[in-house]
Structures are given as C-alpha cells and as structure tokens.
PDB file of C-alpha atoms in Angstrom:
ATOM      1  CA  UNK A   1      22.959 -35.980  42.737  1.00 90.00           C
ATOM      2  CA  UNK A   2      22.834 -33.456  45.590  1.00 89.00           C
ATOM      3  CA  UNK A   3      24.355 -33.617  49.053  1.00 89.00           C
ATOM      4  CA  UNK A   4      21.011 -32.713  50.656  1.00 82.00           C
ATOM      5  CA  UNK A   5      17.384 -32.260  49.600  1.00 77.00           C
ATOM      6  CA  UNK A   6      17.477 -28.554  50.466  1.00 78.00           C
ATOM      7  CA  UNK A   7      19.524 -28.081  47.281  1.00 82.00           C
ATOM      8  CA  UNK A   8      16.774 -29.501  45.055  1.00 82.00           C
ATOM      9  CA  UNK A   9      14.739 -26.324  44.501  1.00 78.00           C
ATOM     10  CA  UNK A  10      17.510 -24.431  42.676  1.00 83.00           C
ATOM     11  CA  UNK A  11      17.893 -27.259  40.155  1.00 87.00           C
ATOM     12  CA  UNK A  12      14.126 -27.786  39.863  1.00 81.00           C
ATOM     13  CA  UNK A  13      13.558 -24.109  39.064  1.00 80.00           C
ATOM     14  CA  UNK A  14      16.417 -23.978  36.547  1.00 86.00           C
ATOM     15  CA  UNK A  15      15.297 -27.116  34.715  1.00 85.00           C
ATOM     16  CA  UNK A  16      11.684 -25.927  34.699  1.00 80.00           C
ATOM     17  CA  UNK A  17      12.664 -22.533  33.231  1.00 82.00           C
ATOM     18  CA  UNK A  18      14.789 -24.254  30.573  1.00 86.00           C
ATOM     19  CA  UNK A  19      11.903 -26.527  29.613  1.00 82.00           C
ATOM     20  CA  UNK A  20      13.839 -29.679  30.521  1.00 86.00           C
ATOM     21  CA  UNK A  21      11.595 -32.448  31.944  1.00 81.00           C
ATOM     22  CA  UNK A  22      12.612 -33.702  35.386  1.00 80.00           C
ATOM     23  CA  UNK A  23      11.372 -35.636  38.360  1.00 77.00           C
ATOM     24  CA  UNK A  24      12.470 -35.250  41.969  1.00 75.00           C
ATOM     25  CA  UNK A  25      13.007 -38.490  43.869  1.00 70.00           C
ATOM     26  CA  UNK A  26      12.066 -38.247  47.561  1.00 59.00           C
ATOM     27  CA  UNK A  27      12.087 -34.473  47.575  1.00 52.00           C
ATOM     28  CA  UNK A  28       9.995 -32.277  49.830  1.00 58.00           C
ATOM     29  CA  UNK A  29       6.952 -34.289  48.819  1.00 68.00           C
ATOM     30  CA  UNK A  30       3.897 -33.465  46.786  1.00 76.00           C
ATOM     31  CA  UNK A  31       1.693 -32.503  49.729  1.00 80.00           C
ATOM     32  CA  UNK A  32       4.301 -30.050  51.009  1.00 80.00           C
ATOM     33  CA  UNK A  33       4.366 -28.020  47.799  1.00 84.00           C
ATOM     34  CA  UNK A  34       3.186 -24.374  48.260  1.00 87.00           C
ATOM     35  CA  UNK A  35       0.502 -24.629  45.573  1.00 91.00           C
ATOM     36  CA  UNK A  36      -0.932 -27.802  47.126  1.00 90.00           C
ATOM     37  CA  UNK A  37      -0.908 -26.269  50.607  1.00 90.00           C
ATOM     38  CA  UNK A  38      -2.581 -23.144  49.191  1.00 92.00           C
ATOM     39  CA  UNK A  39      -5.433 -25.173  47.725  1.00 94.00           C
ATOM     40  CA  UNK A  40      -5.882 -27.291  50.832  1.00 93.00           C
ATOM     41  CA  UNK A  41      -6.070 -24.116  52.907  1.00 92.00           C
ATOM     42  CA  UNK A  42      -8.606 -22.682  50.431  1.00 93.00           C
ATOM     43  CA  UNK A  43     -10.778 -25.778  50.804  1.00 94.00           C
ATOM     44  CA  UNK A  44     -10.679 -25.358  54.577  1.00 94.00           C
ATOM     45  CA  UNK A  45     -11.730 -21.708  54.172  1.00 94.00           C
ATOM     46  CA  UNK A  46     -14.761 -22.514  52.008  1.00 93.00           C
ATOM     47  CA  UNK A  47     -15.693 -25.360  54.334  1.00 94.00           C
ATOM     48  CA  UNK A  48     -15.305 -23.240  57.501  1.00 94.00           C
ATOM     49  CA  UNK A  49     -15.550 -19.510  56.649  1.00 92.00           C
ATOM     50  CA  UNK A  50     -15.293 -18.654  60.339  1.00 91.00           C
ATOM     51  CA  UNK A  51     -11.709 -19.958  60.413  1.00 93.00           C
ATOM     52  CA  UNK A  52      -9.885 -16.609  60.236  1.00 91.00           C
ATOM     53  CA  UNK A  53      -6.476 -18.126  59.526  1.00 92.00           C
ATOM     54  CA  UNK A  54      -7.775 -20.196  56.601  1.00 93.00           C
ATOM     55  CA  UNK A  55      -9.701 -17.249  55.121  1.00 93.00           C
ATOM     56  CA  UNK A  56      -6.669 -14.958  55.479  1.00 92.00           C
ATOM     57  CA  UNK A  57      -4.514 -17.538  53.721  1.00 92.00           C
ATOM     58  CA  UNK A  58      -6.987 -17.801  50.850  1.00 92.00           C
ATOM     59  CA  UNK A  59      -7.236 -14.025  50.471  1.00 92.00           C
ATOM     60  CA  UNK A  60      -3.445 -13.633  50.282  1.00 91.00           C
ATOM     61  CA  UNK A  61      -2.861 -16.651  48.017  1.00 90.00           C
ATOM     62  CA  UNK A  62      -2.390 -16.309  44.226  1.00 88.00           C
ATOM     63  CA  UNK A  63      -6.018 -17.459  43.898  1.00 87.00           C
ATOM     64  CA  UNK A  64      -7.335 -14.070  45.091  1.00 88.00           C
ATOM     65  CA  UNK A  65      -4.235 -11.934  45.627  1.00 88.00           C
ATOM     66  CA  UNK A  66      -5.408  -9.329  48.142  1.00 88.00           C
ATOM     67  CA  UNK A  67      -2.657  -7.066  49.431  1.00 89.00           C
ATOM     68  CA  UNK A  68      -1.336  -7.084  52.992  1.00 90.00           C
ATOM     69  CA  UNK A  69      -2.731  -3.566  53.439  1.00 88.00           C
ATOM     70  CA  UNK A  70      -6.252  -4.662  52.478  1.00 87.00           C
ATOM     71  CA  UNK A  71      -6.080  -7.718  54.697  1.00 88.00           C
ATOM     72  CA  UNK A  72      -4.893  -5.559  57.595  1.00 87.00           C
ATOM     73  CA  UNK A  73      -7.768  -3.128  56.961  1.00 85.00           C
ATOM     74  CA  UNK A  74     -10.288  -5.977  57.029  1.00 85.00           C
ATOM     75  CA  UNK A  75      -8.815  -7.360  60.255  1.00 84.00           C
ATOM     76  CA  UNK A  76      -9.044  -3.937  61.906  1.00 82.00           C
ATOM     77  CA  UNK A  77     -12.729  -3.713  61.002  1.00 78.00           C
ATOM     78  CA  UNK A  78     -13.635  -6.915  62.817  1.00 77.00           C
ATOM     79  CA  UNK A  79     -16.084  -6.292  65.618  1.00 73.00           C
ATOM     80  CA  UNK A  80     -15.797  -8.011  68.972  1.00 70.00           C
ATOM     81  CA  UNK A  81     -16.971 -11.590  68.635  1.00 67.00           C
ATOM     82  CA  UNK A  82     -16.948 -11.515  64.831  1.00 79.00           C
ATOM     83  CA  UNK A  83     -14.345 -12.727  62.397  1.00 85.00           C
ATOM     84  CA  UNK A  84     -12.672 -11.912  59.105  1.00 88.00           C
ATOM     85  CA  UNK A  85     -15.497 -13.486  57.117  1.00 90.00           C
ATOM     86  CA  UNK A  86     -18.041 -11.102  58.666  1.00 88.00           C
ATOM     87  CA  UNK A  87     -15.751  -8.122  58.023  1.00 85.00           C
ATOM     88  CA  UNK A  88     -15.327  -9.224  54.425  1.00 86.00           C
ATOM     89  CA  UNK A  89     -19.095  -9.103  53.882  1.00 84.00           C
ATOM     90  CA  UNK A  90     -19.414  -5.565  55.257  1.00 77.00           C
ATOM     91  CA  UNK A  91     -19.040  -2.223  53.496  1.00 69.00           C
ATOM     92  CA  UNK A  92     -15.795  -1.758  51.574  1.00 71.00           C
ATOM     93  CA  UNK A  93     -15.875   1.984  50.939  1.00 69.00           C
ATOM     94  CA  UNK A  94     -12.424   2.407  52.478  1.00 70.00           C
ATOM     95  CA  UNK A  95     -10.820  -0.107  50.092  1.00 78.00           C
ATOM     96  CA  UNK A  96      -9.665   1.070  46.656  1.00 78.00           C
ATOM     97  CA  UNK A  97     -11.313  -0.098  43.436  1.00 81.00           C
ATOM     98  CA  UNK A  98      -9.116  -3.011  42.311  1.00 83.00           C
ATOM     99  CA  UNK A  99      -8.766  -4.396  45.830  1.00 86.00           C
ATOM    100  CA  UNK A 100     -12.495  -3.954  46.463  1.00 86.00           C
ATOM    101  CA  UNK A 101     -13.246  -5.980  43.335  1.00 86.00           C
ATOM    102  CA  UNK A 102     -10.966  -8.795  44.526  1.00 87.00           C
ATOM    103  CA  UNK A 103     -12.597  -8.762  47.969  1.00 87.00           C
ATOM    104  CA  UNK A 104     -16.087  -8.894  46.439  1.00 88.00           C
ATOM    105  CA  UNK A 105     -14.984 -11.760  44.209  1.00 88.00           C
ATOM    106  CA  UNK A 106     -13.737 -13.559  47.325  1.00 90.00           C
ATOM    107  CA  UNK A 107     -17.120 -13.177  49.024  1.00 91.00           C
ATOM    108  CA  UNK A 108     -18.951 -14.498  45.962  1.00 92.00           C
ATOM    109  CA  UNK A 109     -16.581 -17.454  45.560  1.00 92.00           C
ATOM    110  CA  UNK A 110     -16.603 -18.513  49.217  1.00 93.00           C
ATOM    111  CA  UNK A 111     -20.404 -18.157  49.382  1.00 94.00           C
ATOM    112  CA  UNK A 112     -20.925 -20.237  46.243  1.00 93.00           C
ATOM    113  CA  UNK A 113     -18.576 -23.031  47.297  1.00 93.00           C
ATOM    114  CA  UNK A 114     -19.714 -23.105  50.927  1.00 94.00           C
ATOM    115  CA  UNK A 115     -23.263 -23.718  49.753  1.00 94.00           C
ATOM    116  CA  UNK A 116     -22.159 -26.957  48.062  1.00 93.00           C
ATOM    117  CA  UNK A 117     -19.874 -28.256  50.830  1.00 94.00           C
ATOM    118  CA  UNK A 118     -21.049 -31.737  51.831  1.00 91.00           C
ATOM    119  CA  UNK A 119     -23.272 -31.983  48.766  1.00 92.00           C
ATOM    120  CA  UNK A 120     -20.906 -31.942  45.811  1.00 93.00           C
ATOM    121  CA  UNK A 121     -17.779 -34.118  45.551  1.00 94.00           C
ATOM    122  CA  UNK A 122     -14.566 -32.522  46.797  1.00 93.00           C
ATOM    123  CA  UNK A 123     -13.141 -32.755  43.275  1.00 94.00           C
ATOM    124  CA  UNK A 124     -15.998 -30.628  41.886  1.00 95.00           C
ATOM    125  CA  UNK A 125     -15.513 -27.983  44.582  1.00 94.00           C
ATOM    126  CA  UNK A 126     -11.777 -27.923  43.953  1.00 94.00           C
ATOM    127  CA  UNK A 127     -12.231 -27.594  40.180  1.00 95.00           C
ATOM    128  CA  UNK A 128     -14.689 -24.723  40.623  1.00 94.00           C
ATOM    129  CA  UNK A 129     -12.251 -22.987  42.967  1.00 94.00           C
ATOM    130  CA  UNK A 130      -9.323 -23.401  40.551  1.00 94.00           C
ATOM    131  CA  UNK A 131     -11.308 -22.285  37.499  1.00 94.00           C
ATOM    132  CA  UNK A 132     -13.167 -19.371  39.116  1.00 92.00           C
ATOM    133  CA  UNK A 133     -10.029 -17.946  40.719  1.00 91.00           C
ATOM    134  CA  UNK A 134      -7.903 -18.437  37.563  1.00 91.00           C
ATOM    135  CA  UNK A 135      -5.330 -20.086  39.812  1.00 92.00           C
ATOM    136  CA  UNK A 136      -3.552 -21.871  36.980  1.00 91.00           C
ATOM    137  CA  UNK A 137      -3.208 -18.605  35.049  1.00 91.00           C
ATOM    138  CA  UNK A 138      -1.719 -16.886  38.101  1.00 89.00           C
ATOM    139  CA  UNK A 139       0.876 -19.639  38.419  1.00 89.00           C
ATOM    140  CA  UNK A 140       1.711 -19.512  34.707  1.00 87.00           C
ATOM    141  CA  UNK A 141       2.189 -15.736  34.864  1.00 88.00           C
ATOM    142  CA  UNK A 142       4.670 -16.335  37.684  1.00 84.00           C
ATOM    143  CA  UNK A 143       6.541 -18.831  35.489  1.00 80.00           C
ATOM    144  CA  UNK A 144       5.600 -21.810  37.675  1.00 82.00           C
ATOM    145  CA  UNK A 145       4.853 -24.511  35.127  1.00 79.00           C
ATOM    146  CA  UNK A 146       5.749 -27.224  37.616  1.00 77.00           C
ATOM    147  CA  UNK A 147       3.175 -25.851  40.059  1.00 85.00           C
ATOM    148  CA  UNK A 148       0.484 -25.981  37.357  1.00 87.00           C
ATOM    149  CA  UNK A 149       1.189 -29.680  36.811  1.00 84.00           C
ATOM    150  CA  UNK A 150       0.962 -30.275  40.561  1.00 86.00           C
ATOM    151  CA  UNK A 151      -2.426 -28.514  40.668  1.00 90.00           C
ATOM    152  CA  UNK A 152      -3.680 -30.843  37.928  1.00 89.00           C
ATOM    153  CA  UNK A 153      -2.317 -33.848  39.837  1.00 86.00           C
ATOM    154  CA  UNK A 154      -4.093 -32.764  43.026  1.00 89.00           C
ATOM    155  CA  UNK A 155      -7.342 -32.410  41.099  1.00 90.00           C
ATOM    156  CA  UNK A 156      -6.893 -35.894  39.624  1.00 89.00           C
ATOM    157  CA  UNK A 157      -6.201 -37.288  43.128  1.00 86.00           C
ATOM    158  CA  UNK A 158      -9.369 -35.638  44.443  1.00 91.00           C
ATOM    159  CA  UNK A 159     -11.384 -37.210  41.624  1.00 91.00           C
ATOM    160  CA  UNK A 160      -9.844 -40.608  42.327  1.00 88.00           C
ATOM    161  CA  UNK A 161     -10.686 -40.358  46.044  1.00 87.00           C
ATOM    162  CA  UNK A 162     -14.400 -39.937  45.346  1.00 90.00           C
ATOM    163  CA  UNK A 163     -14.762 -38.124  48.688  1.00 93.00           C
ATOM    164  CA  UNK A 164     -17.650 -35.755  49.356  1.00 93.00           C
ATOM    165  CA  UNK A 165     -16.684 -34.582  52.840  1.00 93.00           C
ATOM    166  CA  UNK A 166     -14.144 -31.748  52.695  1.00 93.00           C
ATOM    167  CA  UNK A 167     -13.162 -32.469  56.302  1.00 92.00           C
ATOM    168  CA  UNK A 168     -12.366 -36.105  55.528  1.00 92.00           C
ATOM    169  CA  UNK A 169     -10.311 -35.128  52.476  1.00 91.00           C
ATOM    170  CA  UNK A 170      -8.316 -32.583  54.484  1.00 91.00           C
ATOM    171  CA  UNK A 171      -7.674 -35.163  57.203  1.00 90.00           C
ATOM    172  CA  UNK A 172      -6.564 -37.690  54.587  1.00 85.00           C
ATOM    173  CA  UNK A 173      -4.086 -35.230  53.063  1.00 84.00           C
ATOM    174  CA  UNK A 174      -2.856 -34.141  56.514  1.00 82.00           C
ATOM    175  CA  UNK A 175      -2.172 -37.760  57.502  1.00 79.00           C
ATOM    176  CA  UNK A 176      -0.121 -38.326  54.358  1.00 72.00           C
ATOM    177  CA  UNK A 177       1.804 -35.091  54.890  1.00 72.00           C
ATOM    178  CA  UNK A 178       2.450 -35.668  58.601  1.00 67.00           C
ATOM    179  CA  UNK A 179       3.519 -39.252  58.005  1.00 60.00           C
ATOM    180  CA  UNK A 180       6.150 -37.952  55.636  1.00 51.00           C
ATOM    181  CA  UNK A 181       4.785 -39.859  52.650  1.00 44.00           C
ATOM    182  CA  UNK A 182       7.023 -39.170  49.683  1.00 48.00           C
ATOM    183  CA  UNK A 183       4.289 -38.740  47.116  1.00 49.00           C
ATOM    184  CA  UNK A 184       5.986 -37.836  43.840  1.00 52.00           C
ATOM    185  CA  UNK A 185       5.256 -34.564  42.142  1.00 55.00           C
ATOM    186  CA  UNK A 186       3.564 -34.474  38.767  1.00 54.00           C
ATOM    187  CA  UNK A 187       6.078 -35.415  36.118  1.00 52.00           C
ATOM    188  CA  UNK A 188       6.550 -33.391  32.968  1.00 49.00           C
ATOM    189  CA  UNK A 189       6.910 -36.620  30.967  1.00 47.00           C
ATOM    190  CA  UNK A 190       6.684 -40.278  31.845  1.00 47.00           C
ATOM    191  CA  UNK A 191      10.214 -41.022  30.710  1.00 65.00           C
ATOM    192  CA  UNK A 192      13.363 -39.322  29.510  1.00 76.00           C
ATOM    193  CA  UNK A 193      13.354 -36.878  32.420  1.00 80.00           C
ATOM    194  CA  UNK A 194      16.328 -35.744  34.495  1.00 85.00           C
ATOM    195  CA  UNK A 195      16.190 -37.346  37.934  1.00 83.00           C
ATOM    196  CA  UNK A 196      17.119 -35.245  40.969  1.00 85.00           C
ATOM    197  CA  UNK A 197      17.937 -37.003  44.218  1.00 84.00           C
ATOM    198  CA  UNK A 198      20.287 -36.929  47.158  1.00 83.00           C
ATOM    199  CA  UNK A 199      23.482 -38.986  47.214  1.00 85.00           C
ATOM    200  CA  UNK A 200      22.044 -40.872  50.170  1.00 81.00           C
ATOM    201  CA  UNK A 201      18.850 -41.738  48.259  1.00 74.00           C
ATOM    202  CA  UNK A 202      20.953 -43.052  45.358  1.00 78.00           C
ATOM    203  CA  UNK A 203      22.734 -45.625  47.529  1.00 78.00           C
ATOM    204  CA  UNK A 204      22.039 -49.128  46.297  1.00 73.00           C
ATOM    205  CA  UNK A 205      20.322 -47.982  43.101  1.00 72.00           C
ATOM    206  CA  UNK A 206      21.581 -49.075  39.721  1.00 70.00           C
ATOM    207  CA  UNK A 207      21.394 -46.816  36.699  1.00 68.00           C
ATOM    208  CA  UNK A 208      21.868 -47.604  32.994  1.00 62.00           C
TER     209      UNK A 208
END
C-alpha cells in the first residue's frame, strides 16, 4: 500500500526486475504507459506522414531510435512549405552510416504501412510495425519486461476491436485516456501476484 500513486513506479520496476509477478490497481492506467503512447503515436505517423510531431516521435522512439542530432539535421533540411517526411525522403549524405540506415528503414516502414492504411485492419498494421521495428526486442534489451506484456495487450485489444480506420482507433484510445479510464496493465500471471495500490484505493476492500 502506497500513500500516493506516484510511488508506484519504483515498486513496479523493482518487482519486475526481481521477476516477481504483480498487478497495479488503479495506477497511471494502461493507455498512459510510455510504450502504449509510443505505438499510438507511431500509428498516427504512418496514417498521416505529414504530421511532423508524430513522425518525430516515431523516429526518436525505441522502434527506430534515431539520435537527437540526426533528427535536428533532418529538421534543418526542411524546405519552406515542406515537412519532416519530405526531408526524410531526400538525400542523406550528411548523415553517418548507422543513422542513415535507421532513417532509410524509417522511410521504408512508413511507406509500406501508409499504403495499407484504411485497407488492412488496425491490428495488422500494428503487428507489422511492432515486428518490423523489433520493438519488443528493444524493450527487452532495456529490461522492460512489463512494457513487452503491455505491447502484447495493446495488440490483442486492437484485434478485439476489429477496427480498420486508424483515425477511429486513435480517437477511441484518446477517449479512454482522457476520460481517465483505469484500464489495467497486462498482468504477469492471472493470480498469485503482488497487488500495488494506494491506501485510499484500499478503503472498503477486504483481503484474505
């Protein structure tokens, strides 16, 4: 039991690193998790490549991992009236090898997914994005097992929604997030997990 929800993350991280299953009751909420926000932003970028903020977020996320210096270089190369997406498709002679490869991979990924926006189900687009960018592997390398489970939960939710329109799916998620819906995070196990909650949230509850 914690005095406030802002204390949750320290315990969540420690339990996750120790391999102890846990579930957070009424924490920050599933749709507020960084990995979920990253993927929602990525879907916006592939749906609307001319949205500079969304594209920048995708490029800097663990999915693609471009450096701040490369992103700054791309922003400086934007011509009047054009955006980051146009700059990304231009010549990259001034960008070093590893970063250039990541930028080229970004162009290929956004192009491929954008072509199927509105045609393929959102779940298929999301799965392609996760697999092609090795997003799960990036999270595992960072020791974020909990985040990997949340990515799988988001993918399952997208499948369950059956939505084809990326815009509608983003609006649906935004409504849940803005309404403060306390959607639980993916649990490590269905039972036998440590429960983390605030003292206030525990009021009136009975425990064995």
